[in-house]
Short mmCIF file of C-alpha atoms in Angstrom, two decimals:
data_model
loop_
_atom_site.label_atom_id
_atom_site.label_comp_id
_atom_site.label_asym_id
_atom_site.label_seq_id
_atom_site.Cartn_x
_atom_site.Cartn_y
_atom_site.Cartn_z
CA MET B 234 89.23 119.96 104.50
CA SER B 235 90.92 117.70 102.06
CA ARG B 236 94.06 115.85 103.15
CA LYS B 237 97.39 116.77 101.97
CA PRO B 238 98.98 114.12 99.36
CA ARG B 239 101.91 112.12 100.78
CA VAL B 240 105.30 113.42 99.55
CA TRP B 241 106.69 110.59 97.31
CA TYR B 242 109.52 110.11 94.83
CA PRO B 243 111.10 106.76 93.69
CA GLY B 244 113.44 105.65 96.58
CA ALA B 245 111.56 107.83 99.30
CA THR B 246 112.12 106.27 102.62
CA TYR B 247 109.61 106.59 105.51
CA HIS B 248 109.03 105.78 109.12
CA ILE B 249 105.45 104.35 109.00
CA THR B 250 103.26 104.23 112.11
CA ALA B 251 99.76 102.86 112.44
CA ARG B 252 97.64 102.35 115.54
CA GLY B 253 94.69 100.22 116.45
CA ASN B 254 91.29 101.91 116.21
CA ARG B 255 90.70 103.42 119.70
CA LYS B 256 93.93 102.18 120.62
CA ALA B 257 92.67 98.63 120.58
CA ALA B 258 94.76 95.55 119.90
CA ILE B 259 95.46 94.73 116.30
CA PHE B 260 97.34 91.54 117.20
CA GLN B 261 95.59 89.29 119.76
CA GLU B 262 97.70 86.03 119.32
CA THR B 263 100.64 84.74 117.63
CA ASP B 264 99.03 83.87 114.34
CA ASP B 265 97.99 87.51 113.94
CA TYR B 266 101.53 88.74 113.98
CA LEU B 267 102.59 85.90 111.52
CA LYS B 268 99.69 86.77 109.18
CA TYR B 269 100.75 90.46 109.16
CA LEU B 270 104.29 89.65 108.19
CA GLU B 271 102.94 87.21 105.79
CA ILE B 272 100.75 89.85 104.03
CA LEU B 273 103.72 92.24 104.22
CA LYS B 274 105.78 90.00 102.26
CA ASN B 275 103.02 89.32 99.77
CA VAL B 276 102.49 93.00 99.14
CA GLN B 277 106.31 93.45 98.77
CA THR B 278 105.88 91.05 95.94
CA ALA B 279 103.24 93.27 94.14
CA TYR B 280 104.93 96.50 95.24
CA PRO B 281 108.68 96.08 95.68
CA PHE B 282 110.13 97.92 98.56
CA ILE B 283 112.99 97.46 100.98
CA LEU B 284 112.01 96.87 104.59
CA HIS B 285 114.94 98.36 106.83
CA SER B 286 113.37 97.73 110.18
CA TYR B 287 110.00 96.82 111.87
CA CYS B 288 108.44 96.34 115.15
CA LEU B 289 104.96 95.03 115.80
CA MET B 290 103.50 95.98 119.02
CA THR B 291 100.19 94.78 120.55
CA ASN B 292 98.19 97.90 119.32
CA HIS B 293 100.51 99.57 116.82
CA ILE B 294 103.25 99.11 114.35
CA HIS B 295 106.43 100.68 113.12
CA LEU B 296 107.92 100.04 109.61
CA GLN B 297 110.95 101.69 107.98
CA ILE B 298 110.34 101.30 104.45
CA GLU B 299 112.24 102.48 101.37
CA THR B 300 110.19 102.64 98.30
CA ILE B 301 111.37 101.87 94.69
CA ASP B 302 108.91 102.46 91.93
CA ASP B 303 105.58 102.44 93.78
CA HIS B 304 103.97 105.07 95.95
CA ILE B 305 103.77 104.45 99.55
CA LYS B 306 99.93 104.95 99.60
CA TYR B 307 99.61 101.88 97.47
CA ILE B 308 101.79 99.76 99.55
CA MET B 309 100.15 100.85 102.86
CA LYS B 310 96.62 100.66 101.39
CA ASP B 311 97.16 97.08 100.20
CA LEU B 312 98.80 96.00 103.43
CA HIS B 313 96.39 97.16 105.82
CA PHE B 314 93.21 96.54 103.64
CA ARG B 315 94.36 92.91 103.50
CA TYR B 316 95.23 92.56 107.22
CA ALA B 317 91.96 94.38 108.31
CA THR B 318 89.99 91.99 106.23
CA TYR B 319 91.77 89.02 107.90
CA PHE B 320 91.31 90.53 111.27
CA ASN B 321 87.60 91.19 111.10
CA LYS B 322 86.75 87.95 109.52
CA LYS B 323 88.69 85.94 112.06
CA TYR B 324 87.21 87.80 115.10
CA ASP B 325 83.83 88.31 113.61
CA PHE B 326 84.30 92.22 113.90
CA VAL B 327 83.18 95.07 111.92
CA GLY B 328 84.50 98.54 111.11
CA HIS B 329 87.85 100.00 111.17
CA VAL B 330 90.91 98.08 112.45
CA PHE B 331 93.27 100.74 112.19
CA GLN B 332 92.77 104.20 113.71
CA GLY B 333 92.68 106.99 110.95
CA ARG B 334 95.30 107.54 108.43
CA TYR B 335 98.73 105.80 108.86
CA GLY B 336 101.79 108.10 109.80
CA ALA B 337 104.33 108.52 107.32
CA SER B 338 107.42 110.61 108.23
CA ILE B 339 109.90 110.94 105.36
CA ILE B 340 113.51 110.22 106.08
CA GLU B 341 115.86 112.39 104.15
CA ASN B 342 119.31 111.97 105.93
CA ILE B 343 121.48 109.37 107.49
CA SER B 344 120.97 110.61 111.02
CA TYR B 345 117.31 110.37 110.80
CA PHE B 346 117.50 107.00 109.05
CA LEU B 347 119.63 105.80 111.90
CA GLU B 348 117.56 107.29 114.59
CA THR B 349 114.56 105.84 113.15
CA SER B 350 115.98 102.32 113.26
CA ARG B 351 117.02 102.77 116.81
CA TYR B 352 113.61 104.24 117.87
CA ILE B 353 111.80 101.26 116.31
CA HIS B 354 114.01 98.67 117.79
CA ARG B 355 113.73 100.10 121.27
CA ASN B 356 109.96 100.06 121.36
CA PRO B 357 109.61 96.73 123.38
CA LEU B 358 112.20 98.15 125.96
CA GLU B 359 110.62 101.46 126.28
CA ALA B 360 107.35 99.68 126.89
CA ASN B 361 108.77 97.59 129.55
CA ILE B 362 107.81 94.31 127.76
CA VAL B 363 111.25 93.01 127.70
CA LYS B 364 114.66 93.67 129.49
CA ASP B 365 116.67 92.12 126.53
CA LEU B 366 115.66 93.57 123.23
CA ALA B 367 116.81 90.44 121.50
CA ASP B 368 114.17 88.56 123.33
CA TYR B 369 111.34 90.34 121.53
CA ARG B 370 110.04 87.99 118.84
CA TRP B 371 108.03 90.69 116.76
CA SER B 372 110.86 93.06 115.64
CA SER B 373 113.77 92.83 113.24
CA TYR B 374 116.38 93.57 115.91
CA LEU B 375 117.81 90.09 116.38
CA SER B 376 118.97 89.84 112.78
CA PHE B 377 120.97 93.21 113.24
CA ILE B 378 123.02 91.86 116.09
CA SER B 379 123.33 88.28 115.24
CA ASN B 380 123.51 85.84 112.29
CA VAL B 381 120.05 84.86 112.58
CA LYS B 382 118.37 85.67 109.26
CA ASN B 383 115.04 87.41 109.02
CA PRO B 384 113.29 87.00 105.64
CA HIS B 385 111.23 90.17 106.05
CA VAL B 386 114.01 92.66 106.63
CA ASN B 387 117.35 93.91 104.93
CA PRO B 388 119.69 95.13 107.66
CA GLU B 389 122.55 95.69 105.07
CA LYS B 390 122.24 99.39 104.49
CA THR B 391 121.91 100.24 108.13
CA LEU B 392 124.80 98.18 109.19
CA ASN B 393 126.99 99.50 106.38
CA TYR B 394 126.91 102.86 108.29
CA PHE B 395 128.52 101.30 111.20
CA ALA B 396 132.21 100.86 111.84
CA ALA B 397 133.64 97.34 112.38
CA PRO B 398 132.37 95.21 113.94
CA PRO B 399 129.02 96.65 112.57
CA GLN B 400 126.63 94.33 114.56
CA LYS B 401 128.30 95.09 117.77
CA ASN B 402 128.29 98.87 117.23
CA TYR B 403 124.80 98.93 116.20
CA GLN B 404 123.83 97.23 119.36
CA ILE B 405 125.68 99.62 121.45
CA PHE B 406 123.88 102.51 119.43
CA VAL B 407 120.60 100.95 120.09
CA GLU B 408 121.02 99.75 123.66
CA THR B 409 123.11 102.40 125.22
CA ASP B 410 121.58 105.73 126.47
CA ILE B 411 122.95 107.93 123.72
CA ASN B 412 122.19 111.63 123.16
CA LEU B 413 121.07 111.57 119.71
CA LYS B 414 121.12 115.31 119.32
CA SER B 415 124.89 115.34 119.95
CA ASN B 416 126.77 113.63 117.06
CA GLU B 417 129.96 113.23 119.43
CA THR B 418 128.22 110.73 121.62
CA TRP B 419 127.68 108.12 118.65
CA GLN B 420 129.87 109.49 115.88
CA HIS B 421 132.75 107.00 116.92
CA LEU B 422 130.42 104.02 116.21
CA LEU B 423 130.14 104.95 112.49
CA ASN B 424 132.14 104.84 109.40
CA VAL B 425 130.87 108.06 107.98
CA THR B 426 131.72 111.62 109.14
CA SER B 427 129.43 113.93 111.07
CA ALA B 428 129.05 116.24 108.11
CA THR B 429 127.67 113.34 106.03
CA ILE B 430 125.14 112.06 108.21
CA ASN B 431 123.15 115.20 108.21
CA GLU B 432 123.33 115.91 104.42
#
């Protein structure tokens, strides 16, 4: 059975996920994380896109990507081909580094956009890797709640949805046990109406 083509249009935004083949580690040491981010930046030069958030875990990745003029399939194919080539050469491995096709859930409203950002940044906490999310080096979270700049991510669009002070309210949104199905529990943190976020 042939696979369905990815839904894409200029400006389409996605929650991208990919896991190591057979759930194996795709990052074995610090240099691997750095190489993935370096390749990500290089691919962004070839196929411009906006990275709204990311988290690199030992055996899987999360990216929140807004495309511009290039289909997501070209971005991801180039990114993971380059990284797999690097990884297999470095560790003298053969075969697939990533398990099957990457996941790409399209994001079509503000609510899902913000929920995706929260989910991505909470990954190290949910996995009991850290107690303080700001301590996790391989996500974009610190650049959202502080003035520490991250050259790989642009938090501006996300923070613009939050009322002043946006960094603090975003931190509350991510770190507090909020019921995302109930707008009332987090609407007060935003500068947009409940009707707008689900459009």
